[in-house]
Short mmCIF file of C-alpha atoms (C1' of nucleotides) in Angstrom, two decimals:
data_model
loop_
_atom_site.label_atom_id
_atom_site.label_comp_id
_atom_site.label_asym_id
_atom_site.label_seq_id
_atom_site.Cartn_x
_atom_site.Cartn_y
_atom_site.Cartn_z
CA MET A 1 -168.34 72.72 77.42
CA THR A 2 -170.05 73.72 74.26
CA VAL A 3 -171.06 77.13 73.12
CA ALA A 4 -174.55 77.05 71.76
CA THR A 5 -176.20 80.28 70.83
CA LYS A 6 -177.62 82.58 68.25
CA SER A 7 -176.10 82.11 64.89
CA LEU A 8 -172.49 82.84 64.19
CA LEU A 9 -172.22 83.02 60.48
CA SER A 10 -173.39 85.22 57.71
CA ASN A 11 -176.21 84.29 55.40
CA CYS A 12 -174.80 82.04 52.75
CA ALA A 13 -176.91 81.41 49.73
CA ASP A 14 -176.38 77.67 49.48
CA CYS A 15 -176.94 77.08 53.16
CA PRO A 16 -180.45 75.85 53.86
CA ILE A 17 -180.60 77.96 56.95
CA ARG A 18 -180.52 81.72 57.31
CA HIS A 19 -177.47 82.19 59.49
CA ARG A 20 -177.95 85.58 60.99
CA ALA A 21 -175.25 88.04 59.96
CA VAL A 22 -172.05 88.22 61.94
CA CYS A 23 -172.04 91.94 61.36
CA ALA A 24 -172.49 94.34 58.52
CA ARG A 25 -168.85 94.22 57.56
CA CYS A 26 -168.84 90.59 56.49
CA GLU A 27 -166.61 90.29 53.49
CA ALA A 28 -166.82 88.04 50.49
CA ASP A 29 -163.46 86.47 51.11
CA GLU A 30 -164.43 85.44 54.61
CA LEU A 31 -167.42 83.68 53.22
CA ALA A 32 -165.22 82.05 50.64
CA GLN A 33 -163.00 80.78 53.43
CA LEU A 34 -166.05 79.46 55.24
CA GLU A 35 -167.26 77.68 52.13
CA GLU A 36 -163.99 75.81 51.90
CA ILE A 37 -164.12 74.31 55.37
CA LYS A 38 -167.84 73.71 55.50
CA TYR A 39 -169.68 70.40 55.28
CA TYR A 40 -173.06 69.01 56.32
CA ARG A 41 -173.90 66.11 58.58
CA SER A 42 -177.28 64.62 59.37
CA PHE A 43 -178.32 62.56 62.36
CA GLU A 44 -181.34 60.50 63.34
CA ALA A 45 -183.52 61.19 66.34
CA GLY A 46 -181.95 59.65 69.44
CA GLN A 47 -178.46 59.50 68.00
CA THR A 48 -175.57 60.73 70.12
CA ILE A 49 -173.49 63.16 68.09
CA VAL A 50 -170.60 63.57 70.50
CA TRP A 51 -169.83 61.92 73.82
CA SER A 52 -168.62 63.94 76.75
CA ASN A 53 -164.79 63.98 76.85
CA ASP A 54 -164.52 62.83 73.26
CA ARG A 55 -162.28 64.68 70.93
CA MET A 56 -164.38 67.10 68.89
CA ASP A 57 -162.71 68.41 65.76
CA PHE A 58 -165.47 70.65 64.45
CA VAL A 59 -167.77 73.45 65.38
CA ALA A 60 -171.25 73.61 63.90
CA SER A 61 -174.51 75.39 63.42
CA VAL A 62 -177.87 73.64 63.71
CA VAL A 63 -179.66 73.74 60.35
CA SER A 64 -182.84 71.85 61.26
CA GLY A 65 -183.99 69.71 64.15
CA VAL A 66 -183.16 69.85 67.82
CA ALA A 67 -180.19 68.68 69.85
CA THR A 68 -179.43 68.79 73.55
CA LEU A 69 -176.35 69.12 75.73
CA THR A 70 -176.49 66.86 78.77
CA GLN A 71 -174.38 65.92 81.74
CA THR A 72 -174.68 62.53 83.40
CA MET A 73 -173.53 61.34 86.81
CA GLU A 74 -172.19 57.79 87.35
CA ASP A 75 -175.48 56.73 88.91
CA GLY A 76 -177.40 57.83 85.86
CA ARG A 77 -178.88 61.11 87.03
CA THR A 78 -178.79 63.45 84.07
CA GLN A 79 -179.17 67.18 83.68
CA MET A 80 -179.66 68.92 80.39
CA VAL A 81 -177.52 72.06 80.25
CA GLY A 82 -178.36 73.33 76.81
CA LEU A 83 -181.00 73.11 74.13
CA LEU A 84 -179.86 73.56 70.52
CA LEU A 85 -182.49 74.84 68.12
CA PRO A 86 -182.06 75.79 64.45
CA SER A 87 -179.48 78.56 64.01
CA ASP A 88 -177.79 77.75 67.31
CA PHE A 89 -174.05 77.31 67.34
CA VAL A 90 -172.25 74.45 69.04
CA GLY A 91 -168.57 73.97 69.63
CA ARG A 92 -165.69 75.07 71.78
CA PRO A 93 -163.15 77.02 69.80
CA GLY A 94 -159.82 76.66 71.56
CA ARG A 95 -160.77 73.44 73.33
CA LYS A 96 -159.94 69.95 72.17
CA GLY A 97 -162.79 67.96 73.63
CA ALA A 98 -166.48 68.11 74.29
CA ALA A 99 -167.56 68.69 77.86
CA TYR A 100 -171.07 67.32 77.43
CA ASP A 101 -172.96 64.69 75.52
CA ILE A 102 -174.57 66.16 72.44
CA VAL A 103 -177.68 64.23 71.44
CA ALA A 104 -180.10 64.68 68.57
CA THR A 105 -183.63 64.61 69.97
CA THR A 106 -185.20 64.87 66.53
CA ASP A 107 -183.79 64.18 63.09
CA LEU A 108 -181.08 66.78 62.74
CA ILE A 109 -178.94 68.48 60.13
CA MET A 110 -175.86 70.38 61.17
CA CYS A 111 -173.61 72.65 59.16
CA CYS A 112 -170.11 71.84 60.38
CA PHE A 113 -166.78 73.63 60.09
CA ARG A 114 -163.50 71.90 60.68
CA LYS A 115 -162.12 73.34 63.89
CA LYS A 116 -158.49 74.07 63.02
CA PRO A 117 -159.21 76.23 59.97
CA PHE A 118 -162.13 77.80 61.76
CA GLU A 119 -159.84 78.84 64.59
CA LYS A 120 -157.34 80.19 62.13
CA MET A 121 -160.07 82.25 60.55
CA MET A 122 -161.05 83.54 63.97
CA ILE A 123 -157.56 84.86 64.44
CA ASP A 124 -157.44 86.41 60.98
CA THR A 125 -160.83 88.09 61.23
CA PRO A 126 -161.20 89.68 64.66
CA HIS A 127 -164.85 90.52 64.35
CA ILE A 128 -165.76 86.86 64.06
CA SER A 129 -163.92 86.27 67.27
CA HIS A 130 -165.71 89.29 68.68
CA ARG A 131 -169.05 87.92 67.59
CA LEU A 132 -168.18 84.62 69.22
CA LEU A 133 -167.58 86.41 72.50
CA GLU A 134 -170.99 88.03 72.18
CA MET A 135 -172.58 84.65 71.63
CA THR A 136 -170.79 83.10 74.55
CA LEU A 137 -171.92 85.94 76.79
CA ASP A 138 -175.50 85.28 75.64
CA GLU A 139 -175.07 81.62 76.48
CA LEU A 140 -173.76 82.51 79.89
CA ASP A 141 -176.79 84.73 80.46
CA ALA A 142 -179.06 81.88 79.46
CA ALA A 143 -177.27 79.40 81.70
CA ARG A 144 -177.52 81.73 84.68
CA GLU A 145 -181.16 82.44 84.05
CA TRP A 146 -181.66 78.69 84.05
CA MET A 147 -179.87 78.44 87.40
CA LEU A 148 -182.70 80.53 88.87
CA VAL A 149 -185.24 78.21 87.27
CA LEU A 150 -183.50 75.12 88.63
CA GLY A 151 -182.75 76.48 92.06
CA ARG A 152 -185.83 78.43 93.02
CA LYS A 153 -188.84 77.81 90.83
CA THR A 154 -191.70 75.38 91.48
CA ALA A 155 -192.53 72.56 89.09
CA ARG A 156 -195.35 74.61 87.59
CA GLU A 157 -193.11 77.61 87.06
CA LYS A 158 -190.39 75.45 85.56
CA ILE A 159 -192.76 74.03 82.97
CA ALA A 160 -194.08 77.46 82.10
CA SER A 161 -190.54 78.83 81.79
CA LEU A 162 -189.60 76.07 79.37
CA LEU A 163 -192.71 76.59 77.25
CA ASN A 164 -191.92 80.29 77.18
CA ILE A 165 -188.42 79.74 75.91
CA VAL A 166 -189.42 77.25 73.24
CA ALA A 167 -192.33 79.41 72.12
CA ARG A 168 -190.13 82.47 71.78
CA ARG A 169 -187.72 80.60 69.55
CA GLN A 170 -190.26 79.42 66.96
CA PRO A 171 -193.26 81.70 67.10
CA THR A 172 -196.20 80.85 64.90
CA PHE A 173 -199.12 83.12 65.55
CA SER A 174 -202.55 81.72 64.96
CA PRO A 175 -205.45 84.00 63.95
CA HIS A 176 -206.50 85.47 67.28
CA GLY A 177 -203.23 86.32 69.00
CA ALA A 178 -202.71 82.81 70.32
CA VAL A 179 -199.29 81.24 69.98
CA VAL A 180 -198.94 77.77 68.47
CA PHE A 181 -195.72 75.83 68.45
CA ASP A 182 -194.02 72.48 68.34
CA LEU A 183 -192.60 71.03 71.54
CA PRO A 184 -189.60 69.13 70.24
CA LEU A 185 -188.93 67.25 73.48
CA THR A 186 -190.27 64.13 75.16
CA ARG A 187 -191.59 64.44 78.70
CA GLU A 188 -188.39 62.80 79.84
CA ALA A 189 -186.21 65.33 78.03
CA MET A 190 -188.27 68.14 79.52
CA ALA A 191 -187.75 66.59 82.95
CA ASP A 192 -184.00 66.43 82.37
CA TYR A 193 -183.93 70.07 81.45
CA LEU A 194 -186.03 71.13 84.42
CA GLY A 195 -184.56 68.94 87.14
CA LEU A 196 -187.86 67.09 87.59
CA THR A 197 -189.20 63.58 86.98
CA LEU A 198 -191.17 62.84 83.86
CA GLU A 199 -194.26 62.07 85.98
CA THR A 200 -194.19 65.52 87.49
CA VAL A 201 -193.78 67.07 84.05
CA SER A 202 -196.77 65.15 82.78
CA ARG A 203 -198.92 66.11 85.77
CA GLN A 204 -198.05 69.78 85.47
CA MET A 205 -198.72 69.79 81.75
CA SER A 206 -202.13 68.30 82.50
CA ALA A 207 -202.70 70.88 85.22
CA LEU A 208 -201.85 73.75 82.85
CA ARG A 209 -204.17 72.24 80.28
CA LYS A 210 -207.02 71.89 82.79
CA ALA A 211 -206.42 75.46 83.92
CA GLY A 212 -206.82 76.61 80.33
CA VAL A 213 -203.35 78.12 80.16
CA ILE A 214 -202.36 75.82 77.32
CA SER A 215 -204.06 73.31 75.10
CA LEU A 216 -202.47 70.29 73.48
CA GLN A 217 -202.98 68.76 70.06
CA GLY A 218 -201.30 65.40 70.35
CA ASN A 219 -198.26 65.30 72.59
CA ARG A 220 -196.08 67.67 70.69
CA HIS A 221 -198.26 70.55 69.53
CA VAL A 222 -199.00 73.29 72.01
CA THR A 223 -201.38 76.23 71.78
CA VAL A 224 -201.07 79.10 74.20
CA PRO A 225 -204.18 81.28 73.96
CA ASP A 226 -202.73 84.01 76.16
CA MET A 227 -198.95 84.32 76.51
CA ALA A 228 -199.32 86.75 79.41
CA ARG A 229 -201.01 84.08 81.51
CA LEU A 230 -198.23 81.62 80.75
CA MET A 231 -195.55 84.09 81.72
CA GLU A 232 -197.42 84.79 84.91
CA ALA A 233 -197.40 81.07 85.63
CA ALA A 234 -193.66 81.11 84.97
CA GLY A 235 -193.10 83.69 87.71
CA ASP A 236 -191.26 85.57 85.01
CA ASP A 237 -190.21 89.11 85.78
CA SER A 238 -188.28 89.57 82.57
CA ASP A 239 -189.66 92.14 80.18
CA GLY A 240 -188.36 90.15 77.27
CA GLY A 241 -186.02 93.01 76.50
CA HIS A 242 -182.30 92.62 76.28
CA LEU A 243 -179.68 94.69 78.02
CA ILE A 244 -177.11 95.73 75.52
CA MET B 1 -174.90 89.06 83.04
CA THR B 2 -171.44 89.42 84.37
CA VAL B 3 -168.39 87.55 83.37
CA ALA B 4 -166.57 86.39 86.42
CA THR B 5 -163.61 84.15 86.02
CA LYS B 6 -159.95 83.51 86.30
CA SER B 7 -157.86 86.60 86.05
CA LEU B 8 -157.69 88.64 82.92
CA LEU B 9 -154.71 90.83 83.31
CA SER B 10 -151.00 90.48 83.43
CA ASN B 11 -149.04 90.72 86.61
CA CYS B 12 -148.52 94.36 87.39
CA ALA B 13 -146.02 95.24 90.03
CA ASP B 14 -148.09 97.85 91.86
CA CYS B 15 -151.22 95.74 91.94
CA PRO B 16 -151.71 94.01 95.28
CA ILE B 17 -152.90 90.93 93.50
CA ARG B 18 -151.08 88.62 91.15
CA HIS B 19 -153.22 88.87 88.06
CA ARG B 20 -152.41 85.76 86.15
CA ALA B 21 -150.74 86.48 82.83
CA VAL B 22 -152.96 86.98 79.78
CA CYS B 23 -150.33 85.23 77.78
CA ALA B 24 -146.60 85.24 77.40
CA ARG B 25 -146.68 87.98 74.79
CA CYS B 26 -147.93 90.69 77.09
CA GLU B 27 -146.27 93.90 76.07
CA ALA B 28 -145.14 96.84 78.09
CA ASP B 29 -147.30 99.31 76.23
CA GLU B 30 -150.43 97.32 76.90
CA LEU B 31 -149.63 97.44 80.57
CA ALA B 32 -149.07 101.14 80.27
CA GLN B 33 -152.51 101.49 78.72
CA LEU B 34 -153.97 99.45 81.53
CA GLU B 35 -152.27 101.61 84.13
CA GLU B 36 -153.92 104.69 82.70
CA ILE B 37 -157.47 103.46 82.98
CA LYS B 38 -157.11 101.59 86.24
CA TYR B 39 -158.40 102.60 89.66
CA TYR B 40 -159.25 100.88 92.94
CA ARG B 41 -162.48 100.77 94.87
CA SER B 42 -163.20 99.24 98.24
CA PHE B 43 -166.50 98.10 99.68
CA GLU B 44 -167.77 97.01 103.05
CA ALA B 45 -169.27 93.62 103.79
CA GLY B 46 -172.93 93.60 102.84
CA GLN B 47 -172.67 96.53 100.46
CA THR B 48 -174.29 96.23 97.06
CA ILE B 49 -171.76 97.20 94.39
CA VAL B 50 -174.08 97.21 91.40
CA TRP B 51 -177.81 96.68 91.10
CA SER B 52 -179.25 94.51 88.38
CA ASN B 53 -180.18 96.60 85.32
CA ASP B 54 -178.05 99.51 86.47
CA ARG B 55 -175.65 101.07 84.09
CA MET B 56 -172.18 99.62 84.74
CA ASP B 57 -169.34 101.63 83.27
CA PHE B 58 -166.43 99.52 84.40
CA VAL B 59 -165.05 96.03 84.41
CA ALA B 60 -163.02 94.82 87.35
CA SER B 61 -160.89 92.20 88.98
CA VAL B 62 -161.36 91.15 92.60
CA VAL B 63 -158.27 92.01 94.62
CA SER B 64 -159.33 90.76 98.04
CA GLY B 65 -162.55 89.66 99.64
CA VAL B 66 -165.57 87.93 98.18
CA ALA B 67 -168.51 89.13 96.13
CA THR B 68 -171.55 87.37 94.73
CA LEU B 69 -173.76 87.67 91.68
CA THR B 70 -177.41 87.14 92.50
CA GLN B 71 -180.77 87.17 90.78
CA THR B 72 -183.95 88.03 92.66
CA MET B 73 -187.59 87.42 91.75
CA GLU B 74 -190.32 89.92 92.64
CA ASP B 75 -191.46 87.77 95.54
CA GLY B 76 -187.98 87.78 97.03
CA ARG B 77 -186.72 84.35 96.07
CA THR B 78 -183.04 84.74 95.25
CA GLN B 79 -180.54 82.57 93.45
CA MET B 80 -176.83 83.19 93.48
CA VAL B 81 -175.40 82.67 90.01
CA GLY B 82 -171.76 83.44 90.60
CA LEU B 83 -169.18 83.60 93.35
CA LEU B 84 -166.34 86.09 92.90
CA LEU B 85 -163.13 85.23 94.69
CA PRO B 86 -159.80 87.07 94.52
CA SER B 87 -158.43 87.19 90.95
CA ASP B 88 -161.89 86.70 89.44
CA PHE B 89 -163.02 89.08 86.75
CA VAL B 90 -166.38 90.79 86.66
CA GLY B 91 -167.95 92.83 83.92
CA ARG B 92 -169.68 92.56 80.56
CA PRO B 93 -167.55 94.05 77.84
CA GLY B 94 -169.86 95.16 75.07
CA ARG B 95 -172.91 95.46 77.32
CA LYS B 96 -174.16 98.62 78.93
CA GLY B 97 -175.82 97.30 82.05
CA ALA B 98 -175.41 94.73 84.76
CA ALA B 99 -177.66 91.69 84.57
CA TYR B 100 -177.30 90.74 88.23
CA ASP B 101 -176.88 92.29 91.61
CA ILE B 102 -173.24 92.31 92.64
CA VAL B 103 -172.87 92.24 96.41
CA ALA B 104 -169.79 92.25 98.62
CA THR B 105 -170.15 89.46 101.18
CA THR B 106 -166.94 90.41 102.93
CA ASP B 107 -164.91 93.60 102.88
CA LEU B 108 -163.77 93.84 99.32
CA ILE B 109 -161.21 95.59 97.14
CA MET B 110 -161.65 95.65 93.41
CA CYS B 111 -159.29 96.79 90.71
CA CYS B 112 -161.50 98.56 88.17
CA PHE B 113 -161.01 99.59 84.56
CA ARG B 114 -163.19 102.13 82.84
CA LYS B 115 -165.20 100.22 80.31
CA LYS B 116 -164.92 102.37 77.18
CA PRO B 117 -161.11 102.49 77.09
CA PHE B 118 -160.99 98.86 78.13
CA GLU B 119 -163.14 97.92 75.17
CA LYS B 120 -160.98 100.00 72.90
CA MET B 121 -157.95 98.16 74.16
CA MET B 122 -159.69 94.86 73.52
CA ILE B 123 -160.09 95.82 69.89
CA ASP B 124 -156.51 97.02 69.57
CA THR B 125 -154.99 93.97 71.20
CA PRO B 126 -156.68 90.83 69.91
CA HIS B 127 -155.14 88.43 72.36
CA ILE B 128 -156.81 90.23 75.27
CA SER B 129 -160.09 89.72 73.53
CA HIS B 130 -159.08 86.13 72.93
CA ARG B 131 -158.25 85.66 76.57
CA LEU B 132 -161.63 87.12 77.47
CA LEU B 133 -163.32 84.50 75.33
CA GLU B 134 -161.37 81.81 77.14
CA MET B 135 -162.51 83.21 80.47
CA THR B 136 -166.11 83.40 79.38
CA LEU B 137 -166.00 79.80 78.21
CA ASP B 138 -164.66 78.83 81.64
CA GLU B 139 -167.53 80.70 83.26
CA LEU B 140 -170.01 78.94 81.04
CA ASP B 141 -168.51 75.59 82.03
CA ALA B 142 -168.84 76.54 85.67
CA ALA B 143 -172.43 77.71 85.25
CA ARG B 144 -173.39 74.48 83.52
CA GLU B 145 -171.68 72.36 86.11
CA TRP B 146 -173.71 74.25 88.67
CA MET B 147 -176.89 73.47 86.75
CA LEU B 148 -176.24 69.80 87.49
CA VAL B 149 -175.74 70.61 91.15
CA LEU B 150 -178.97 72.62 91.31
CA GLY B 151 -181.09 70.27 89.25
CA ARG B 152 -180.04 66.82 90.35
CA LYS B 153 -178.01 66.75 93.53
CA THR B 154 -179.29 66.15 97.06
CA ALA B 155 -178.82 68.71 99.82
CA ARG B 156 -175.86 66.76 101.17
CA GLU B 157 -174.22 66.60 97.77
CA LYS B 158 -174.84 70.27 97.16
CA ILE B 159 -173.08 71.25 100.37
CA ALA B 160 -170.15 68.99 99.60
CA SER B 161 -169.91 70.38 96.07
CA LEU B 162 -169.76 73.94 97.40
CA LEU B 163 -167.10 73.08 99.98
CA ASN B 164 -165.10 71.40 97.23
CA ILE B 165 -165.19 74.45 95.03
CA VAL B 166 -164.28 76.88 97.77
CA ALA B 167 -161.53 74.62 99.04
CA ARG B 168 -159.98 74.31 95.61
CA ARG B 169 -159.83 78.05 95.22
CA GLN B 170 -157.92 78.79 98.41
CA PRO B 171 -156.02 75.71 99.39
CA THR B 172 -154.15 75.76 102.68
CA PHE B 173 -152.73 72.41 103.55
CA SER B 174 -152.33 71.59 107.17
CA PRO B 175 -149.60 69.20 108.35
CA HIS B 176 -151.14 65.80 107.66
CA GLY B 177 -152.75 66.15 104.26
CA ALA B 178 -155.89 67.71 105.63
CA VAL B 179 -157.28 70.80 103.90
CA VAL B 180 -158.11 73.89 105.93
CA PHE B 181 -159.90 76.88 104.54
CA ASP B 182 -162.09 79.89 105.14
CA LEU B 183 -165.75 79.68 104.23
CA PRO B 184 -166.48 83.27 103.22
CA LEU B 185 -170.28 82.87 103.16
CA THR B 186 -173.07 82.94 105.70
CA ARG B 187 -175.41 79.97 105.86
CA GLU B 188 -177.95 82.10 104.05
CA ALA B 189 -175.56 82.91 101.21
CA MET B 190 -174.69 79.23 100.93
CA ALA B 191 -178.39 78.46 100.73
CA ASP B 192 -178.86 81.03 97.97
CA TYR B 193 -176.05 79.48 95.99
CA LEU B 194 -177.35 75.94 96.45
CA GLY B 195 -181.07 76.48 96.01
CA LEU B 196 -181.75 75.43 99.61
CA THR B 197 -182.97 77.08 102.81
CA LEU B 198 -180.51 78.19 105.43
CA GLU B 199 -181.93 75.64 107.89
CA THR B 200 -181.19 72.79 105.53
CA VAL B 201 -177.67 74.10 104.99
CA SER B 202 -177.11 74.25 108.73
CA ARG B 203 -178.47 70.74 109.26
CA GLN B 204 -176.32 69.27 106.50
CA MET B 205 -173.22 71.02 107.77
CA SER B 206 -173.91 69.50 111.18
CA ALA B 207 -174.48 66.11 109.59
CA LEU B 208 -171.17 66.28 107.70
CA ARG B 209 -169.47 67.31 110.95
CA LYS B 210 -171.03 64.45 112.91
CA ALA B 211 -170.03 62.03 110.13
CA GLY B 212 -166.43 63.21 110.49
CA VAL B 213 -166.19 64.41 106.90
CA ILE B 214 -165.47 67.96 108.02
CA SER B 215 -164.77 69.74 111.27
CA LEU B 216 -165.55 73.34 112.08
CA GLN B 217 -163.59 75.91 114.06
CA GLY B 218 -166.10 78.68 114.62
CA ASN B 219 -168.60 79.17 111.82
CA ARG B 220 -166.23 80.13 109.09
CA HIS B 221 -163.19 77.86 109.37
CA VAL B 222 -163.45 74.42 107.89
CA THR B 223 -161.07 71.49 108.11
CA VAL B 224 -161.42 68.58 105.72
CA PRO B 225 -159.30 65.69 106.96
CA ASP B 226 -159.83 63.66 103.80
CA MET B 227 -160.77 65.43 100.57
CA ALA B 228 -161.57 62.12 98.89
CA ARG B 229 -164.40 61.50 101.36
CA LEU B 230 -165.80 64.98 100.73
CA MET B 231 -165.75 64.50 96.98
CA GLU B 232 -167.47 61.17 97.45
CA ALA B 233 -170.17 62.96 99.45
CA ALA B 234 -170.44 65.44 96.58
CA GLY B 235 -171.22 62.68 94.11
CA ASP B 236 -168.42 64.20 92.12
CA ASP B 237 -167.22 62.33 89.08
CA SER B 238 -164.84 65.02 87.93
CA ASP B 239 -161.18 64.10 87.97
CA GLY B 240 -160.29 67.68 88.68
CA GLY B 241 -158.58 67.83 85.31
CA HIS B 242 -159.48 70.30 82.62
CA LEU B 243 -160.24 69.62 79.03
CA ILE B 244 -158.21 71.96 76.89
"C1'" DT C 1 -171.47 93.59 133.00
"C1'" DC C 2 -175.40 93.49 130.58
"C1'" DG C 3 -178.62 94.17 126.65
"C1'" DT C 4 -179.03 93.63 121.86
"C1'" DC C 5 -178.07 92.31 117.29
"C1'" DT C 6 -176.77 89.00 113.94
"C1'" DC C 7 -175.95 84.49 112.65
"C1'" DA C 8 -176.36 79.57 113.58
"C1'" DT C 9 -178.44 75.49 115.50
"C1'" DT C 10 -182.05 72.35 116.54
"C1'" DG C 11 -186.85 70.66 116.89
"C1'" DA C 12 -191.65 69.73 115.14
"C1'" DT C 13 -194.56 69.51 111.41
"C1'" DC C 14 -195.99 69.90 106.61
"C1'" DC C 15 -196.12 69.33 101.69
"C1'" DA C 16 -194.32 69.42 96.79
"C1'" DG C 17 -192.42 66.43 94.19
"C1'" DA C 18 -190.29 61.66 94.02
"C1'" DT C 19 -191.17 56.93 93.72
"C1'" DC C 20 -193.63 52.79 92.67
"C1'" DA C 21 -197.16 50.96 89.85
"C1'" DA C 22 -201.00 50.43 86.65
"C1'" DT C 23 -203.14 51.81 82.46
"C1'" DC C 24 -203.71 54.07 78.05
"C1'" DG C 25 -203.09 55.40 73.19
"C1'" DG C 26 -200.79 55.68 69.02
"C1'" DC C 27 -197.51 53.39 65.89
"C1'" DT C 28 -195.14 49.84 63.53
"C1'" DC C 29 -194.51 45.40 62.08
"C1'" DG C 30 -195.76 40.64 61.33
"C1'" DC D 1 -206.13 42.66 62.50
"C1'" DG D 2 -203.60 41.84 66.71
"C1'" DA D 3 -199.07 41.87 69.28
"C1'" DG D 4 -195.63 44.48 71.01
"C1'" DC D 5 -193.52 48.78 71.99
"C1'" DC D 6 -192.81 53.39 73.45
"C1'" DG D 7 -194.20 57.44 75.38
"C1'" DA D 8 -197.73 59.63 78.20
"C1'" DT D 9 -201.11 59.72 81.79
"C1'" DT D 10 -202.93 58.93 86.24
"C1'" DG D 11 -203.16 56.95 90.93
"C1'" DA D 12 -201.27 55.77 95.64
"C1'" DT D 13 -197.83 56.41 98.78
"C1'" DC D 14 -193.45 58.02 100.62
"C1'" DT D 15 -189.90 61.34 101.84
"C1'" DG D 16 -186.39 65.10 101.54
"C1'" DG D 17 -186.36 69.45 102.26
"C1'" DA D 18 -189.39 73.55 103.39
"C1'" DT D 19 -191.66 75.94 106.91
"C1'" DC D 20 -192.65 77.55 111.46
"C1'" DA D 21 -190.71 78.19 115.85
"C1'" DA D 22 -187.58 78.30 119.77
"C1'" DT D 23 -182.95 78.48 121.55
"C1'" DG D 24 -177.91 79.25 121.50
"C1'" DA D 25 -173.57 81.75 120.83
"C1'" DG D 26 -170.47 85.30 119.68
"C1'" DA D 27 -169.52 90.25 118.90
"C1'" DC D 28 -170.13 94.87 120.16
"C1'" DG D 29 -171.49 99.14 122.13
"C1'" DA D 30 -173.40 101.51 126.28
#
DNA sequence: TCGTCTCATTGATCCAGATCAATCGGCTCG
DNA sequence: CGAGCCGATTGATCTGGATCAATGAGACGA
C-alpha cells in the first residue's frame, strides 16, 4: 500500500512545488540531506509508474499533475483507492514493494527520494517520522470516509462527493463566490474511484448540470455556482473542519 | 479516525492478552512506564464506548470481545469502517477526538492507556512510534482492500470476503482440514460492514450454505469445509502473503 | 408454560444502476 | 479536408440488491 497525503517535506527553494513544512523545527542539515537523495522524474499521461507488487525503491511527492492508486481483480474489475494531487506524498517507508498500481492520469512530475537513505533519515530525525505518522493517519481518515461513500451513498451523492474533494484541493474562486476548477479525471477514472460505471457517471454529471448545481466548460472544466448546494447533493454532514 | 490494528505492546505478564512484541529490543523500563499508565475497562454488548467527535483521552488494545468503528449519516445510513478483534489497537495518538463511533458488539474488555503519557512515551522511545507507523500502514492497507470489496464486489463476494477475514483472525481447525469459527456479528452488523442490507446478507448466507461452501451451527458458528472454495467465492486474488 | 423480545429467514415486488448499443464531438494525422 | 480515434453522451433494456412484509426460532423473565 502507498501512503499518499499532504506534503511531507519542507519548502525547498529549488523545488518547483511548495512542500508544506514538516514542522517549525526543520533544520538546514536535514534539508541538505534531502537534497542529496532527491531527484525528479516525469511521466506522460496514461503511463504506469509502478505496478502492484513491483519492487519500489523510492518515495516521492507529486510536483505537478495527477496520479491514481488502483487495485485490479483478475477479471478486470478495478477500484481506485487513492488520488494523488500536487503536494501529495506516495510511498511506503519500511515496505519493499508497492501494493497498488500507480498510474499517471495527466502528465506528471514527481520529486523522488531514494528509499534507503530516506528511511535512514527518518530514524535520525524523529519528527519526520512523526510527521509521516500524521500523514498516514490523514490517509486512513480519507480512506475510511471513502468507505462510507462507496458503501452507502447513491450515484448522485458519490459524484457530488468527488467534485467536493477535487474542488477543495485546487480552489479557484471566480468573481461572484462561484468555484471553478479542473477535473483531472476521465469519466472512466471517476467511475473507478466511485465504484460506478462510466455511463452512470456521465448521466449523473448531466443531471447535476441540468439541475443547475454545476456547469461544464468542455469536459474537464467545472463551475460550481453554489458550493452549499453541491455539498447538500453529496449528503455531506462534514463541517469541513478537522479534529485535531 | 481511529487506528485499529495488530497489537502495539509487548507481552506483559499480568495482561490477559498476549500483546505481540513491539520489537525485540523492548526494555524493562518501557514496560514499567506502560504499567503505570495502564488500566482496564469492560463494556457490555451493544454499549457505545466512544461517540464520534467526542473527546477521547486514551488509546487502547482489545483484550477480549469485538468492537466496531462506524460512521453514520444524518439520515441514519451507517457504514462500518473497522472491526476490532482481540489484540487490535484503537486510538489516535496526536488527535484529540474520535472520528467514529466505537461500539462493543459483544461483551468487551479493553486495556487502556492514558493518552498524554502514552504520547510522551512515544516521543521518548522512537521504536514505539515506529511500530505505530507500521500498524497504521497495515490499517491503511486493510481500509483500501475494503474499498475494493465495497466498490466492486457482488453481495456473494462481499460475504465470502468477510468470512475469510474473520476466519483468518481466529483460526480453529477441526479434524479434517475444515475451518470452524465464531462469527461475532449480527446480520445487521455484517450488512453495515459490507454496504448491504441485512436481508441480502441473510439470503447470501443461506445461498452459501445451500451451495455447501459453509455450514452453520446456530447463527454464530460457521464451518468452512474447504477454504479454497470460500476464497474462490470471494473473488480473492490475494495469496495471503504480505509485502514487507 | 407462556408471552415477549430480539435476531434471522423467506417471499413478493420495485428500482437504481448495470449492461448493451448507437451516436456525437473534438482532435490528430494523412 | 476527410478518416479514424477516443472520450462522452444518450437511449433501451435488464437485473442484483433494496424495500416492504410476514413468519420462524431461540432466549429469557414472569
